Amino acid sequence: MADDDAQRYHCCYCGCDITLRLKCAICSDFDLCLQCFAAGCVAKNHKQDHPYQLIDEGSFPLLVEDWGAIEEVLLLDAVEQDGFGNWCGWVARVIRLRAGITTLPLCS
């Protein structure tokens, strides 16, 4: 699945793209990659003793390389909502939710 540039986050210290981010709970718009967090990096008003939130966008693969954790969760939600064996409902629901669309009707 292709990454959307609008949804990418960058480490506020080294500038690298990050999907598993450590967001400062005090500073607005301050994210660190795991390497910078582990090194104790600080910048601007951010301090090492600030609390953090671990935020994962679900982009890491679980079973196969091109199917991320978020798709696994969407599929399980679709199975729960549409019933086991309802491929048409699953596909429609996963595609809609992945695209952020919540108002389109499901196929019958």
mmCIF file of N, CA, C and O in Angstrom:
data_model
loop_
_atom_site.group_PDB
_atom_site.id
_atom_site.type_symbol
_atom_site.label_atom_id
_atom_site.label_comp_id
_atom_site.label_asym_id
_atom_site.label_seq_id
_atom_site.Cartn_x
_atom_site.Cartn_y
_atom_site.Cartn_z
ATOM 1 N N MET A 1 0.838 -1.169 0.000
ATOM 2 C CA MET A 1 0.000 0.000 0.000
ATOM 3 C C MET A 1 0.890 1.242 0.000
ATOM 4 O O MET A 1 1.829 1.344 0.769
ATOM 5 N N ALA A 2 0.609 2.190 -0.862
ATOM 6 C CA ALA A 2 1.440 3.384 -0.964
ATOM 7 C C ALA A 2 1.190 4.325 0.205
ATOM 8 O O ALA A 2 0.077 4.494 0.661
ATOM 9 N N ASP A 3 2.271 4.929 0.663
ATOM 10 C CA ASP A 3 2.146 5.909 1.749
ATOM 11 C C ASP A 3 1.634 7.219 1.182
ATOM 12 O O ASP A 3 1.974 7.624 0.090
ATOM 13 N N ASP A 4 0.827 7.893 1.930
ATOM 14 C CA ASP A 4 0.304 9.194 1.540
ATOM 15 C C ASP A 4 1.203 10.258 2.153
ATOM 16 O O ASP A 4 1.371 10.291 3.364
ATOM 17 N N ASP A 5 1.798 11.132 1.324
ATOM 18 C CA ASP A 5 2.718 12.160 1.824
ATOM 19 C C ASP A 5 2.082 13.034 2.888
ATOM 20 O O ASP A 5 2.743 13.493 3.802
ATOM 21 N N ALA A 6 0.775 13.269 2.801
ATOM 22 C CA ALA A 6 0.097 14.133 3.763
ATOM 23 C C ALA A 6 0.031 13.496 5.151
ATOM 24 O O ALA A 6 -0.160 14.181 6.124
ATOM 25 N N GLN A 7 0.199 12.186 5.231
ATOM 26 C CA GLN A 7 0.089 11.500 6.508
ATOM 27 C C GLN A 7 1.447 11.145 7.097
ATOM 28 O O GLN A 7 1.508 10.499 8.119
ATOM 29 N N ARG A 8 2.530 11.541 6.496
ATOM 30 C CA ARG A 8 3.856 11.230 7.007
ATOM 31 C C ARG A 8 4.220 12.165 8.143
ATOM 32 O O ARG A 8 3.860 13.327 8.157
ATOM 33 N N TYR A 9 4.952 11.622 9.088
ATOM 34 C CA TYR A 9 5.465 12.416 10.193
ATOM 35 C C TYR A 9 6.971 12.404 10.113
ATOM 36 O O TYR A 9 7.576 11.461 9.608
ATOM 37 N N HIS A 10 7.579 13.458 10.619
ATOM 38 C CA HIS A 10 9.030 13.598 10.595
ATOM 39 C C HIS A 10 9.529 13.840 12.003
ATOM 40 O O HIS A 10 8.894 14.546 12.785
ATOM 41 N N CYS A 11 10.667 13.258 12.306
ATOM 42 C CA CYS A 11 11.295 13.475 13.605
ATOM 43 C C CYS A 11 11.695 14.944 13.703
ATOM 44 O O CYS A 11 12.319 15.496 12.787
ATOM 45 N N CYS A 12 11.336 15.584 14.801
ATOM 46 C CA CYS A 12 11.644 17.006 14.982
ATOM 47 C C CYS A 12 13.127 17.242 15.276
ATOM 48 O O CYS A 12 13.581 18.387 15.230
ATOM 49 N N TYR A 13 13.871 16.190 15.529
ATOM 50 C CA TYR A 13 15.296 16.357 15.800
ATOM 51 C C TYR A 13 16.145 16.049 14.564
ATOM 52 O O TYR A 13 16.897 16.889 14.114
ATOM 53 N N CYS A 14 15.975 14.845 13.980
ATOM 54 C CA CYS A 14 16.822 14.468 12.845
ATOM 55 C C CYS A 14 16.133 14.630 11.494
ATOM 56 O O CYS A 14 16.788 14.595 10.454
ATOM 57 N N GLY A 15 14.794 14.785 11.486
ATOM 58 C CA GLY A 15 14.062 15.012 10.252
ATOM 59 C C GLY A 15 13.666 13.771 9.468
ATOM 60 O O GLY A 15 13.058 13.887 8.414
ATOM 61 N N CYS A 16 13.988 12.568 9.962
ATOM 62 C CA CYS A 16 13.654 11.356 9.212
ATOM 63 C C CYS A 16 12.147 11.092 9.238
ATOM 64 O O CYS A 16 11.437 11.555 10.127
ATOM 65 N N ASP A 17 11.648 10.374 8.221
ATOM 66 C CA ASP A 17 10.247 9.958 8.186
ATOM 67 C C ASP A 17 10.025 8.915 9.275
ATOM 68 O O ASP A 17 10.854 8.023 9.458
ATOM 69 N N ILE A 18 8.899 9.020 9.984
ATOM 70 C CA ILE A 18 8.609 8.054 11.042
ATOM 71 C C ILE A 18 7.160 7.585 10.955
ATOM 72 O O ILE A 18 6.275 8.338 10.587
ATOM 73 N N THR A 19 6.946 6.316 11.283
ATOM 74 C CA THR A 19 5.593 5.777 11.391
ATOM 75 C C THR A 19 5.318 5.388 12.835
ATOM 76 O O THR A 19 4.211 5.540 13.307
ATOM 77 N N LEU A 20 6.313 4.888 13.531
ATOM 78 C CA LEU A 20 6.188 4.618 14.960
ATOM 79 C C LEU A 20 6.803 5.829 15.639
ATOM 80 O O LEU A 20 8.015 6.016 15.635
ATOM 81 N N ARG A 21 5.957 6.701 16.170
ATOM 82 C CA ARG A 21 6.451 7.968 16.677
ATOM 83 C C ARG A 21 6.219 8.119 18.168
ATOM 84 O O ARG A 21 5.298 7.554 18.728
ATOM 85 N N LEU A 22 7.088 8.869 18.757
ATOM 86 C CA LEU A 22 6.958 9.243 20.160
ATOM 87 C C LEU A 22 6.600 10.713 20.176
ATOM 88 O O LEU A 22 7.408 11.573 19.837
ATOM 89 N N LYS A 23 5.356 11.004 20.522
ATOM 90 C CA LYS A 23 4.826 12.367 20.511
ATOM 91 C C LYS A 23 4.893 12.926 21.918
ATOM 92 O O LYS A 23 4.444 12.298 22.873
ATOM 93 N N CYS A 24 5.446 14.106 22.031
ATOM 94 C CA CYS A 24 5.516 14.760 23.329
ATOM 95 C C CYS A 24 4.105 15.150 23.762
ATOM 96 O O CYS A 24 3.337 15.715 22.984
ATOM 97 N N ALA A 25 3.769 14.826 25.012
ATOM 98 C CA ALA A 25 2.436 15.131 25.530
ATOM 99 C C ALA A 25 2.307 16.576 25.985
ATOM 100 O O ALA A 25 1.216 17.050 26.259
ATOM 101 N N ILE A 26 3.417 17.295 26.051
ATOM 102 C CA ILE A 26 3.397 18.687 26.498
ATOM 103 C C ILE A 26 3.619 19.657 25.335
ATOM 104 O O ILE A 26 2.868 20.610 25.163
ATOM 105 N N CYS A 27 4.652 19.411 24.542
ATOM 106 C CA CYS A 27 4.970 20.291 23.410
ATOM 107 C C CYS A 27 3.998 20.034 22.257
ATOM 108 O O CYS A 27 3.705 18.889 21.933
ATOM 109 N N SER A 28 3.522 21.109 21.653
ATOM 110 C CA SER A 28 2.640 20.925 20.514
ATOM 111 C C SER A 28 3.472 20.586 19.281
ATOM 112 O O SER A 28 4.520 21.187 19.041
ATOM 113 N N ASP A 29 3.009 19.610 18.531
ATOM 114 C CA ASP A 29 3.645 19.208 17.273
ATOM 115 C C ASP A 29 5.123 18.861 17.453
ATOM 116 O O ASP A 29 5.988 19.383 16.753
ATOM 117 N N PHE A 30 5.433 17.989 18.397
ATOM 118 C CA PHE A 30 6.805 17.544 18.602
ATOM 119 C C PHE A 30 6.828 16.029 18.635
ATOM 120 O O PHE A 30 6.259 15.398 19.526
ATOM 121 N N ASP A 31 7.467 15.432 17.613
ATOM 122 C CA ASP A 31 7.583 13.987 17.488
ATOM 123 C C ASP A 31 9.053 13.598 17.392
ATOM 124 O O ASP A 31 9.855 14.323 16.801
ATOM 125 N N LEU A 32 9.370 12.440 17.966
ATOM 126 C CA LEU A 32 10.725 11.904 17.864
ATOM 127 C C LEU A 32 10.681 10.503 17.274
ATOM 128 O O LEU A 32 9.738 9.750 17.518
ATOM 129 N N CYS A 33 11.725 10.152 16.515
ATOM 130 C CA CYS A 33 11.884 8.770 16.080
ATOM 131 C C CYS A 33 12.457 7.974 17.258
ATOM 132 O O CYS A 33 12.887 8.559 18.266
ATOM 133 N N LEU A 34 12.451 6.667 17.155
ATOM 134 C CA LEU A 34 12.936 5.835 18.254
ATOM 135 C C LEU A 34 14.410 6.084 18.561
ATOM 136 O O LEU A 34 14.819 6.099 19.717
ATOM 137 N N GLN A 35 15.221 6.291 17.528
ATOM 138 C CA GLN A 35 16.652 6.511 17.727
ATOM 139 C C GLN A 35 16.920 7.800 18.490
ATOM 140 O O GLN A 35 17.726 7.818 19.420
ATOM 141 N N CYS A 36 16.251 8.873 18.130
ATOM 142 C CA CYS A 36 16.456 10.149 18.819
ATOM 143 C C CYS A 36 15.906 10.106 20.239
ATOM 144 O O CYS A 36 16.502 10.668 21.161
ATOM 145 N N PHE A 37 14.776 9.418 20.430
ATOM 146 C CA PHE A 37 14.237 9.260 21.778
ATOM 147 C C PHE A 37 15.224 8.497 22.663
ATOM 148 O O PHE A 37 15.506 8.906 23.794
ATOM 149 N N ALA A 38 15.770 7.401 22.121
ATOM 150 C CA ALA A 38 16.716 6.587 22.888
ATOM 151 C C ALA A 38 17.996 7.355 23.212
ATOM 152 O O ALA A 38 18.618 7.132 24.254
ATOM 153 N N ALA A 39 18.370 8.285 22.337
ATOM 154 C CA ALA A 39 19.579 9.083 22.563
ATOM 155 C C ALA A 39 19.320 10.262 23.498
ATOM 156 O O ALA A 39 20.254 10.960 23.895
ATOM 157 N N GLY A 40 18.050 10.517 23.855
ATOM 158 C CA GLY A 40 17.711 11.606 24.765
ATOM 159 C C GLY A 40 17.755 12.978 24.125
ATOM 160 O O GLY A 40 18.035 13.976 24.789
ATOM 161 N N CYS A 41 17.459 13.045 22.836
ATOM 162 C CA CYS A 41 17.516 14.320 22.116
ATOM 163 C C CYS A 41 16.483 15.318 22.645
ATOM 164 O O CYS A 41 15.373 14.949 23.005
ATOM 165 N N VAL A 42 16.887 16.572 22.692
ATOM 166 C CA VAL A 42 16.005 17.667 23.071
ATOM 167 C C VAL A 42 16.122 18.761 22.016
ATOM 168 O O VAL A 42 17.128 18.869 21.333
ATOM 169 N N ALA A 43 15.091 19.558 21.885
ATOM 170 C CA ALA A 43 15.105 20.660 20.924
ATOM 171 C C ALA A 43 14.119 21.726 21.368
ATOM 172 O O ALA A 43 13.086 21.418 21.962
ATOM 173 N N LYS A 44 14.433 22.964 21.083
ATOM 174 C CA LYS A 44 13.579 24.106 21.422
ATOM 175 C C LYS A 44 13.152 24.028 22.884
ATOM 176 O O LYS A 44 13.979 23.942 23.763
ATOM 177 N N ASN A 45 11.848 24.033 23.153
ATOM 178 C CA ASN A 45 11.348 23.988 24.530
ATOM 179 C C ASN A 45 11.143 22.568 25.042
ATOM 180 O O ASN A 45 10.740 22.370 26.184
ATOM 181 N N HIS A 46 11.402 21.575 24.196
ATOM 182 C CA HIS A 46 11.184 20.181 24.593
ATOM 183 C C HIS A 46 12.289 19.713 25.545
ATOM 184 O O HIS A 46 13.459 19.973 25.331
ATOM 185 N N LYS A 47 11.892 19.028 26.602
ATOM 186 C CA LYS A 47 12.829 18.497 27.604
ATOM 187 C C LYS A 47 12.701 16.992 27.699
ATOM 188 O O LYS A 47 11.648 16.416 27.426
ATOM 189 N N GLN A 48 13.775 16.340 28.130
ATOM 190 C CA GLN A 48 13.791 14.881 28.239
ATOM 191 C C GLN A 48 12.747 14.346 29.219
ATOM 192 O O GLN A 48 12.256 13.241 29.055
ATOM 193 N N ASP A 49 12.420 15.103 30.242
ATOM 194 C CA ASP A 49 11.505 14.593 31.264
ATOM 195 C C ASP A 49 10.024 14.798 30.917
ATOM 196 O O ASP A 49 9.154 14.446 31.706
ATOM 197 N N HIS A 50 9.724 15.323 29.724
ATOM 198 C CA HIS A 50 8.327 15.456 29.297
ATOM 199 C C HIS A 50 7.728 14.070 29.082
ATOM 200 O O HIS A 50 8.404 13.164 28.609
ATOM 201 N N PRO A 51 6.440 13.895 29.394
ATOM 202 C CA PRO A 51 5.786 12.615 29.101
ATOM 203 C C PRO A 51 5.558 12.468 27.594
ATOM 204 O O PRO A 51 5.442 13.462 26.875
ATOM 205 N N TYR A 52 5.496 11.223 27.137
ATOM 206 C CA TYR A 52 5.333 10.919 25.711
ATOM 207 C C TYR A 52 4.123 10.041 25.489
ATOM 208 O O TYR A 52 3.678 9.327 26.385
ATOM 209 N N GLN A 53 3.633 10.077 24.259
ATOM 210 C CA GLN A 53 2.607 9.153 23.785
ATOM 211 C C GLN A 53 3.232 8.357 22.656
ATOM 212 O O GLN A 53 3.792 8.945 21.727
ATOM 213 N N LEU A 54 3.144 7.030 22.725
ATOM 214 C CA LEU A 54 3.612 6.182 21.645
ATOM 215 C C LEU A 54 2.477 6.071 20.633
ATOM 216 O O LEU A 54 1.382 5.623 20.972
ATOM 217 N N ILE A 55 2.719 6.505 19.412
ATOM 218 C CA ILE A 55 1.683 6.503 18.381
ATOM 219 C C ILE A 55 2.183 5.694 17.198
ATOM 220 O O ILE A 55 3.228 5.981 16.619
ATOM 221 N N ASP A 56 1.416 4.670 16.866
ATOM 222 C CA ASP A 56 1.754 3.808 15.732
ATOM 223 C C ASP A 56 0.627 3.909 14.722
ATOM 224 O O ASP A 56 -0.526 3.672 15.060
ATOM 225 N N GLU A 57 0.958 4.232 13.506
ATOM 226 C CA GLU A 57 -0.040 4.399 12.462
ATOM 227 C C GLU A 57 -0.495 3.068 11.867
ATOM 228 O O GLU A 57 -1.304 3.045 10.957
ATOM 229 N N GLY A 58 0.033 1.947 12.372
ATOM 230 C CA GLY A 58 -0.381 0.638 11.879
ATOM 231 C C GLY A 58 0.193 0.268 10.531
ATOM 232 O O GLY A 58 -0.349 -0.568 9.830
ATOM 233 N N SER A 59 1.285 0.879 10.172
ATOM 234 C CA SER A 59 1.849 0.635 8.852
ATOM 235 C C SER A 59 2.778 -0.565 8.792
ATOM 236 O O SER A 59 3.144 -1.006 7.718
ATOM 237 N N PHE A 60 3.148 -1.116 9.933
ATOM 238 C CA PHE A 60 4.092 -2.237 9.918
ATOM 239 C C PHE A 60 3.376 -3.518 9.466
ATOM 240 O O PHE A 60 2.216 -3.739 9.751
ATOM 241 N N PRO A 61 4.083 -4.374 8.721
ATOM 242 C CA PRO A 61 3.469 -5.614 8.241
ATOM 243 C C PRO A 61 3.366 -6.657 9.350
ATOM 244 O O PRO A 61 4.227 -6.737 10.220
ATOM 245 N N LEU A 62 2.295 -7.443 9.317
ATOM 246 C CA LEU A 62 2.135 -8.539 10.271
ATOM 247 C C LEU A 62 2.410 -9.888 9.620
ATOM 248 O O LEU A 62 3.224 -10.654 10.104
ATOM 249 N N LEU A 63 1.700 -10.174 8.538
ATOM 250 C CA LEU A 63 1.817 -11.484 7.894
ATOM 251 C C LEU A 63 2.537 -11.429 6.560
ATOM 252 O O LEU A 63 3.285 -12.336 6.224
ATOM 253 N N VAL A 64 2.283 -10.404 5.778
ATOM 254 C CA VAL A 64 2.939 -10.226 4.486
ATOM 255 C C VAL A 64 3.422 -8.780 4.382
ATOM 256 O O VAL A 64 2.888 -7.895 5.047
ATOM 257 N N GLU A 65 4.424 -8.540 3.561
ATOM 258 C CA GLU A 65 5.060 -7.221 3.483
ATOM 259 C C GLU A 65 4.145 -6.104 2.981
ATOM 260 O O GLU A 65 4.293 -4.965 3.375
ATOM 261 N N ASP A 66 3.200 -6.414 2.070
ATOM 262 C CA ASP A 66 2.387 -5.346 1.479
ATOM 263 C C ASP A 66 1.017 -5.205 2.139
ATOM 264 O O ASP A 66 0.122 -4.575 1.586
ATOM 265 N N TRP A 67 0.828 -5.761 3.327
ATOM 266 C CA TRP A 67 -0.453 -5.691 4.044
ATOM 267 C C TRP A 67 -0.127 -5.311 5.473
ATOM 268 O O TRP A 67 0.385 -6.123 6.237
ATOM 269 N N GLY A 68 -0.418 -4.070 5.838
ATOM 270 C CA GLY A 68 -0.047 -3.558 7.153
ATOM 271 C C GLY A 68 -1.023 -3.937 8.252
ATOM 272 O O GLY A 68 -2.109 -4.473 8.002
ATOM 273 N N ALA A 69 -0.633 -3.625 9.469
ATOM 274 C CA ALA A 69 -1.457 -3.946 10.636
ATOM 275 C C ALA A 69 -2.808 -3.249 10.575
ATOM 276 O O ALA A 69 -3.815 -3.811 11.006
ATOM 277 N N ILE A 70 -2.852 -2.035 10.040
ATOM 278 C CA ILE A 70 -4.121 -1.313 9.978
ATOM 279 C C ILE A 70 -5.110 -2.046 9.074
ATOM 280 O O ILE A 70 -6.296 -2.116 9.365
ATOM 281 N N GLU A 71 -4.614 -2.637 7.967
ATOM 282 C CA GLU A 71 -5.501 -3.400 7.090
ATOM 283 C C GLU A 71 -6.017 -4.660 7.791
ATOM 284 O O GLU A 71 -7.156 -5.064 7.600
ATOM 285 N N GLU A 72 -5.165 -5.273 8.616
ATOM 286 C CA GLU A 72 -5.605 -6.442 9.392
ATOM 287 C C GLU A 72 -6.751 -6.062 10.339
ATOM 288 O O GLU A 72 -7.736 -6.775 10.454
ATOM 289 N N VAL A 73 -6.602 -4.927 11.006
ATOM 290 C CA VAL A 73 -7.642 -4.463 11.927
ATOM 291 C C VAL A 73 -8.925 -4.142 11.165
ATOM 292 O O VAL A 73 -10.021 -4.506 11.595
ATOM 293 N N LEU A 74 -8.798 -3.477 10.019
ATOM 294 C CA LEU A 74 -9.977 -3.157 9.208
ATOM 295 C C LEU A 74 -10.681 -4.428 8.739
ATOM 296 O O LEU A 74 -11.909 -4.497 8.736
ATOM 297 N N LEU A 75 -9.912 -5.443 8.348
ATOM 298 C CA LEU A 75 -10.500 -6.695 7.911
ATOM 299 C C LEU A 75 -11.242 -7.382 9.057
ATOM 300 O O LEU A 75 -12.367 -7.864 8.889
ATOM 301 N N LEU A 76 -10.640 -7.426 10.230
ATOM 302 C CA LEU A 76 -11.309 -8.045 11.379
ATOM 303 C C LEU A 76 -12.583 -7.291 11.750
ATOM 304 O O LEU A 76 -13.601 -7.908 12.083
ATOM 305 N N ASP A 77 -12.550 -5.961 11.675
ATOM 306 C CA ASP A 77 -13.754 -5.168 11.926
ATOM 307 C C ASP A 77 -14.844 -5.485 10.897
ATOM 308 O O ASP A 77 -16.020 -5.596 11.231
ATOM 309 N N ALA A 78 -14.429 -5.616 9.636
ATOM 310 C CA ALA A 78 -15.395 -5.917 8.573
ATOM 311 C C ALA A 78 -16.019 -7.288 8.780
ATOM 312 O O ALA A 78 -17.238 -7.455 8.593
ATOM 313 N N VAL A 79 -15.211 -8.276 9.168
ATOM 314 C CA VAL A 79 -15.750 -9.613 9.433
ATOM 315 C C VAL A 79 -16.754 -9.547 10.580
ATOM 316 O O VAL A 79 -17.828 -10.157 10.513
ATOM 317 N N GLU A 80 -16.419 -8.794 11.611
ATOM 318 C CA GLU A 80 -17.322 -8.655 12.748
ATOM 319 C C GLU A 80 -18.640 -7.988 12.336
ATOM 320 O O GLU A 80 -19.720 -8.397 12.754
ATOM 321 N N GLN A 81 -18.565 -6.957 11.507
ATOM 322 C CA GLN A 81 -19.750 -6.205 11.106
ATOM 323 C C GLN A 81 -20.592 -6.928 10.054
ATOM 324 O O GLN A 81 -21.821 -6.877 10.097
ATOM 325 N N ASP A 82 -19.920 -7.570 9.071
ATOM 326 C CA ASP A 82 -20.624 -8.123 7.912
ATOM 327 C C ASP A 82 -20.799 -9.633 7.948
ATOM 328 O O ASP A 82 -21.474 -10.185 7.093
ATOM 329 N N GLY A 83 -20.180 -10.292 8.906
ATOM 330 C CA GLY A 83 -20.321 -11.739 9.009
ATOM 331 C C GLY A 83 -19.232 -12.483 8.264
ATOM 332 O O GLY A 83 -18.689 -12.020 7.261
ATOM 333 N N PHE A 84 -18.940 -13.655 8.759
ATOM 334 C CA PHE A 84 -17.908 -14.505 8.163
ATOM 335 C C PHE A 84 -18.358 -14.990 6.787
ATOM 336 O O PHE A 84 -19.473 -15.471 6.626
ATOM 337 N N GLY A 85 -17.495 -14.854 5.789
ATOM 338 C CA GLY A 85 -17.813 -15.322 4.443
ATOM 339 C C GLY A 85 -18.418 -14.282 3.531
ATOM 340 O O GLY A 85 -18.677 -14.561 2.364
ATOM 341 N N ASN A 86 -18.660 -13.079 3.989
ATOM 342 C CA ASN A 86 -19.263 -12.021 3.174
ATOM 343 C C ASN A 86 -18.158 -11.196 2.508
ATOM 344 O O ASN A 86 -17.870 -10.080 2.901
ATOM 345 N N TRP A 87 -17.535 -11.762 1.476
ATOM 346 C CA TRP A 87 -16.409 -11.110 0.814
ATOM 347 C C TRP A 87 -16.781 -9.742 0.259
ATOM 348 O O TRP A 87 -16.011 -8.796 0.357
ATOM 349 N N CYS A 88 -17.944 -9.639 -0.343
ATOM 350 C CA CYS A 88 -18.378 -8.373 -0.933
ATOM 351 C C CYS A 88 -18.458 -7.277 0.135
ATOM 352 O O CYS A 88 -17.977 -6.170 -0.051
ATOM 353 N N GLY A 89 -19.039 -7.617 1.267
ATOM 354 C CA GLY A 89 -19.142 -6.655 2.363
ATOM 355 C C GLY A 89 -17.787 -6.282 2.922
ATOM 356 O O GLY A 89 -17.515 -5.120 3.218
ATOM 357 N N TRP A 90 -16.902 -7.259 3.054
ATOM 358 C CA TRP A 90 -15.558 -6.996 3.602
ATOM 359 C C TRP A 90 -14.787 -6.045 2.717
ATOM 360 O O TRP A 90 -14.210 -5.068 3.184
ATOM 361 N N VAL A 91 -14.768 -6.371 1.414
ATOM 362 C CA VAL A 91 -13.993 -5.549 0.474
ATOM 363 C C VAL A 91 -14.511 -4.126 0.472
ATOM 364 O O VAL A 91 -13.749 -3.165 0.572
ATOM 365 N N ALA A 92 -15.817 -3.975 0.373
ATOM 366 C CA ALA A 92 -16.397 -2.631 0.348
ATOM 367 C C ALA A 92 -16.084 -1.873 1.627
ATOM 368 O O ALA A 92 -15.690 -0.707 1.594
ATOM 369 N N ARG A 93 -16.217 -2.542 2.773
ATOM 370 C CA ARG A 93 -15.978 -1.875 4.052
ATOM 371 C C ARG A 93 -14.510 -1.487 4.210
ATOM 372 O O ARG A 93 -14.182 -0.373 4.601
ATOM 373 N N VAL A 94 -13.591 -2.399 3.901
ATOM 374 C CA VAL A 94 -12.160 -2.109 4.066
ATOM 375 C C VAL A 94 -11.736 -0.978 3.137
ATOM 376 O O VAL A 94 -11.035 -0.055 3.541
ATOM 377 N N ILE A 95 -12.179 -1.028 1.888
ATOM 378 C CA ILE A 95 -11.815 0.033 0.938
ATOM 379 C C ILE A 95 -12.381 1.373 1.403
ATOM 380 O O ILE A 95 -11.677 2.387 1.399
ATOM 381 N N ARG A 96 -13.634 1.396 1.830
ATOM 382 C CA ARG A 96 -14.250 2.639 2.300
ATOM 383 C C ARG A 96 -13.534 3.188 3.520
ATOM 384 O O ARG A 96 -13.217 4.368 3.589
ATOM 385 N N LEU A 97 -13.282 2.333 4.510
ATOM 386 C CA LEU A 97 -12.645 2.802 5.740
ATOM 387 C C LEU A 97 -11.217 3.241 5.492
ATOM 388 O O LEU A 97 -10.753 4.219 6.067
ATOM 389 N N ARG A 98 -10.496 2.520 4.648
ATOM 390 C CA ARG A 98 -9.109 2.885 4.341
ATOM 391 C C ARG A 98 -9.061 4.249 3.653
ATOM 392 O O ARG A 98 -8.149 5.018 3.862
ATOM 393 N N ALA A 99 -10.079 4.533 2.860
ATOM 394 C CA ALA A 99 -10.140 5.813 2.135
ATOM 395 C C ALA A 99 -10.771 6.906 2.997
ATOM 396 O O ALA A 99 -10.841 8.050 2.572
ATOM 397 N N GLY A 100 -11.248 6.552 4.184
ATOM 398 C CA GLY A 100 -11.875 7.540 5.051
ATOM 399 C C GLY A 100 -13.308 7.862 4.667
ATOM 400 O O GLY A 100 -13.862 8.860 5.094
ATOM 401 N N ILE A 101 -13.924 7.009 3.848
ATOM 402 C CA ILE A 101 -15.297 7.235 3.412
ATOM 403 C C ILE A 101 -16.228 6.417 4.295
ATOM 404 O O ILE A 101 -16.049 5.223 4.460
ATOM 405 N N THR A 102 -17.225 7.067 4.867
ATOM 406 C CA THR A 102 -18.120 6.348 5.774
ATOM 407 C C THR A 102 -19.570 6.392 5.319
ATOM 408 O O THR A 102 -20.423 5.822 5.973
ATOM 409 N N THR A 103 -19.863 7.034 4.192
ATOM 410 C CA THR A 103 -21.264 7.214 3.817
ATOM 411 C C THR A 103 -21.698 6.393 2.612
ATOM 412 O O THR A 103 -22.874 6.360 2.305
ATOM 413 N N LEU A 104 -20.805 5.734 1.891
ATOM 414 C CA LEU A 104 -21.198 4.959 0.738
ATOM 415 C C LEU A 104 -21.918 3.689 1.161
ATOM 416 O O LEU A 104 -21.555 3.062 2.150
ATOM 417 N N PRO A 105 -22.932 3.272 0.411
ATOM 418 C CA PRO A 105 -23.632 2.032 0.754
ATOM 419 C C PRO A 105 -22.747 0.818 0.436
ATOM 420 O O PRO A 105 -21.926 0.860 -0.467
ATOM 421 N N LEU A 106 -22.924 -0.249 1.209
ATOM 422 C CA LEU A 106 -22.217 -1.495 0.932
ATOM 423 C C LEU A 106 -22.929 -2.244 -0.171
ATOM 424 O O LEU A 106 -24.119 -2.074 -0.388
ATOM 425 N N CYS A 107 -22.208 -3.115 -0.877
ATOM 426 C CA CYS A 107 -22.847 -3.919 -1.905
ATOM 427 C C CYS A 107 -23.717 -4.982 -1.232
ATOM 428 O O CYS A 107 -23.551 -5.308 -0.073
ATOM 429 N N SER A 108 -24.664 -5.533 -1.981
ATOM 430 C CA SER A 108 -25.567 -6.530 -1.385
ATOM 431 C C SER A 108 -25.273 -7.910 -1.914
ATOM 432 O O SER A 108 -24.624 -8.098 -2.880
#
